[in-house]
CSV table of C-alpha atoms in Angstrom, one decimal:
chain,number,residue,atom,x,y,z
W,1,MET,CA,7.5,-9.1,-22.6
W,2,ALA,CA,7.8,-12.7,-20.6
W,3,PHE,CA,9.9,-13.8,-23.7
W,4,LEU,CA,12.4,-10.9,-23.3
W,5,VAL,CA,12.6,-11.5,-19.5
W,6,LEU,CA,13.2,-15.1,-20.2
W,7,MET,CA,16.2,-14.2,-22.7
W,8,LEU,CA,17.8,-11.9,-20.9
W,9,PRO,CA,20.1,-14.0,-18.9
W,10,MET,CA,20.8,-16.0,-22.0
W,11,LEU,CA,22.2,-12.4,-23.4
W,12,GLY,CA,24.6,-12.0,-20.5
W,13,MET,CA,22.4,-10.1,-17.9
W,14,PRO,CA,22.3,-11.5,-14.6
W,15,ALA,CA,18.5,-12.7,-13.3
W,16,ALA,CA,18.0,-9.8,-10.9
W,17,MET,CA,18.8,-7.3,-13.7
W,18,ALA,CA,16.1,-8.9,-15.8
W,19,GLN,CA,13.5,-8.9,-13.0
W,20,LYS,CA,14.4,-5.2,-12.5
W,21,ALA,CA,14.4,-4.5,-16.2
W,22,GLY,CA,10.9,-6.0,-16.6
W,23,THR,CA,9.5,-4.3,-13.5
W,24,VAL,CA,10.8,-0.8,-15.0
W,25,ALA,CA,9.3,-1.6,-18.4
W,26,LEU,CA,5.8,-2.7,-16.9
W,27,CYS,CA,5.9,0.7,-14.9
W,28,LYS,CA,6.8,2.9,-17.8
W,29,ASP,CA,4.5,1.2,-20.1
W,30,ASP,CA,1.3,1.9,-18.1
W,31,ARG,CA,-1.5,0.1,-19.9
W,32,THR,CA,-4.1,1.0,-17.2
W,33,GLU,CA,-4.5,4.4,-19.0
W,34,LYS,CA,-6.1,3.0,-21.9
W,35,GLY,CA,-8.3,0.8,-19.9
W,36,LEU,CA,-9.5,3.5,-17.5
W,37,ALA,CA,-10.2,5.7,-20.9
W,38,ALA,CA,-12.8,3.0,-22.1
W,39,PHE,CA,-13.7,2.0,-18.5
W,40,PRO,CA,-13.3,5.1,-16.2
W,41,ARG,CA,-15.1,3.9,-13.1
W,42,GLN,CA,-13.0,0.3,-13.0
W,43,VAL,CA,-11.9,0.3,-9.2
W,44,HIS,CA,-9.7,-2.6,-10.0
W,45,LEU,CA,-7.9,-0.4,-12.8
W,46,ILE,CA,-7.5,2.7,-10.6
W,47,LYS,CA,-6.0,0.2,-7.8
W,48,ILE,CA,-3.5,-1.1,-10.4
W,49,ARG,CA,-2.9,2.6,-11.3
W,50,ALA,CA,-2.3,3.6,-7.8
W,51,ARG,CA,0.2,0.8,-7.4
W,52,ALA,CA,2.0,1.6,-10.6
W,53,ARG,CA,2.3,5.1,-9.6
W,54,LEU,CA,3.7,4.4,-6.3
W,55,ALA,CA,6.2,2.2,-7.9
W,56,ARG,CA,7.2,5.3,-9.9
W,57,ARG,CA,7.3,7.3,-6.5
W,58,GLU,CA,4.4,9.5,-7.8
W,59,LEU,CA,2.9,9.9,-4.2
W,60,PRO,CA,0.2,12.6,-4.8
W,61,GLU,CA,-1.3,10.9,-7.8
W,62,ALA,CA,-1.2,7.3,-6.1
W,63,LEU,CA,-2.8,8.9,-3.0
W,64,ALA,CA,-5.6,10.5,-5.4
W,65,ASP,CA,-5.9,7.2,-6.9
W,66,ALA,CA,-6.3,5.6,-3.4
W,67,GLN,CA,-8.8,8.2,-2.4
W,68,VAL,CA,-11.1,7.2,-5.6
W,69,VAL,CA,-10.7,3.5,-4.6
W,70,ALA,CA,-11.6,4.2,-0.6
W,71,GLU,CA,-14.9,6.3,-1.6
W,72,ALA,CA,-15.9,3.6,-4.3
W,73,GLN,CA,-15.3,0.6,-1.7
W,74,PRO,CA,-16.1,2.2,1.9
W,75,ARG,CA,-17.0,-1.2,3.2
W,76,PHE,CA,-13.5,-3.0,2.7
W,77,GLY,CA,-11.0,-2.1,5.5
W,78,ARG,CA,-8.1,-2.8,3.3
W,79,THR,CA,-8.9,0.4,0.9
W,80,ASN,CA,-8.9,2.5,3.9
W,81,ALA,CA,-5.7,0.9,5.2
W,82,GLU,CA,-3.9,1.3,1.9
W,83,ARG,CA,-4.9,5.0,2.1
W,84,ALA,CA,-3.7,5.3,5.4
W,85,ALA,CA,-0.4,3.9,4.6
W,86,LEU,CA,0.0,6.5,1.8
W,87,ASN,CA,-1.0,9.3,3.8
W,88,LEU,CA,1.8,8.0,6.3
W,89,ARG,CA,4.3,8.2,3.5
W,90,SER,CA,3.1,11.7,2.8
W,91,ASP,CA,3.1,12.8,6.4
W,92,ASN,CA,-0.4,13.5,6.2
W,93,PRO,CA,-2.5,13.4,9.5
W,94,ALA,CA,-5.4,12.1,7.6
W,95,ALA,CA,-3.6,8.7,8.2
W,96,LEU,CA,-5.1,8.5,11.5
W,97,THR,CA,-8.6,8.6,10.4
W,98,ASP,CA,-8.1,6.2,7.7
W,99,ILE,CA,-6.7,3.8,10.0
W,100,ALA,CA,-9.3,4.0,12.4
W,101,MET,CA,-11.9,3.5,9.6
W,102,ALA,CA,-10.0,0.2,8.6
W,103,LEU,CA,-10.0,-0.8,12.4
W,104,ARG,CA,-13.6,-0.2,12.8
W,105,ILE,CA,-14.4,-2.5,9.9
W,106,GLU,CA,-11.9,-5.1,10.6
W,107,PRO,CA,-10.9,-4.6,14.1
W,108,ASN,CA,-8.8,-8.1,14.5
W,109,GLU,CA,-6.8,-7.7,11.4
W,110,PRO,CA,-3.1,-7.7,12.5
W,111,ARG,CA,-1.7,-5.8,9.5
W,112,TRP,CA,-4.2,-2.9,10.5
W,113,GLN,CA,-3.1,-2.9,14.1
W,114,SER,CA,0.7,-2.9,13.3
W,115,LEU,CA,-0.2,0.0,10.9
W,116,ALA,CA,-2.2,1.8,13.5
W,117,ALA,CA,0.9,1.4,15.8
W,118,ARG,CA,3.4,2.8,13.4
W,119,ILE,CA,1.1,5.5,12.6
W,120,ASN,CA,0.6,6.6,16.4
W,121,LEU,CA,4.4,6.3,16.8
W,122,ALA,CA,4.9,8.5,13.8
W,123,THR,CA,2.6,11.0,15.2
W,124,GLY,CA,4.4,11.0,18.6
W,125,ASP,CA,1.7,9.0,20.6
W,126,ALA,CA,3.8,6.3,22.0
W,127,ALA,CA,1.2,5.0,24.6
W,128,ALA,CA,-1.4,4.4,21.6
W,129,ALA,CA,1.2,2.6,19.6
W,130,GLU,CA,2.1,0.4,22.6
W,131,ARG,CA,-1.9,-0.4,23.2
W,132,PHE,CA,-2.1,-1.5,19.4
W,133,VAL,CA,1.1,-3.7,20.0
W,134,THR,CA,-0.2,-5.3,23.0
W,135,ALA,CA,-3.5,-5.7,21.6
W,136,ALA,CA,-2.5,-7.6,18.5
W,137,PRO,CA,-3.5,-11.2,18.0
W,138,ALA,CA,-1.4,-14.2,19.4
W,139,ALA,CA,0.7,-14.4,16.1
W,140,PRO,CA,2.3,-10.7,16.2
W,141,SER,CA,3.5,-9.6,13.0
W,142,PRO,CA,7.1,-8.9,12.8
W,143,GLU,CA,6.4,-5.0,12.5
W,144,ALA,CA,5.0,-5.3,16.2
W,145,ASP,CA,8.1,-7.0,17.4
W,146,LEU,CA,10.3,-4.4,15.9
W,147,LEU,CA,8.3,-1.8,17.7
W,148,LEU,CA,8.7,-3.3,21.0
W,149,ARG,CA,12.3,-3.8,20.4
W,150,THR,CA,13.0,-0.1,19.5
W,151,LYS,CA,11.0,0.7,22.8
W,152,ALA,CA,13.1,-1.2,25.0
W,153,ARG,CA,16.0,0.6,23.8
């Protein structure tokens, strides 16, 4: 696979096309299914499958995998935040619960705070979104800056 991606520019295809072709091939050739058949409770393989499904825009299946990962690793804020982001993309109100769990586990994580601001803004609670933006640590994320600029308009 790597040899093919390296050879594509020599065959006349631009480098950007080579990267895209490699990504598409990787998503189509999802070998995690074989790994999960052999080891069905491997959380890392389920994470990989969820990301591959998200790349293929299979949102319900990716959300189901994120649910399995979050149940298997309840003490990690990242798993809850990833599930919250998927719920936000599918307009599911469970995103608020998931981001609250992520913030309970890791309250000072700026990525979770900016995600919480986006979720609250999407649900129409601008006051709560502003609280998360102002409570962000000293090095704000670009998303928090974007939220403040859109609020100023």
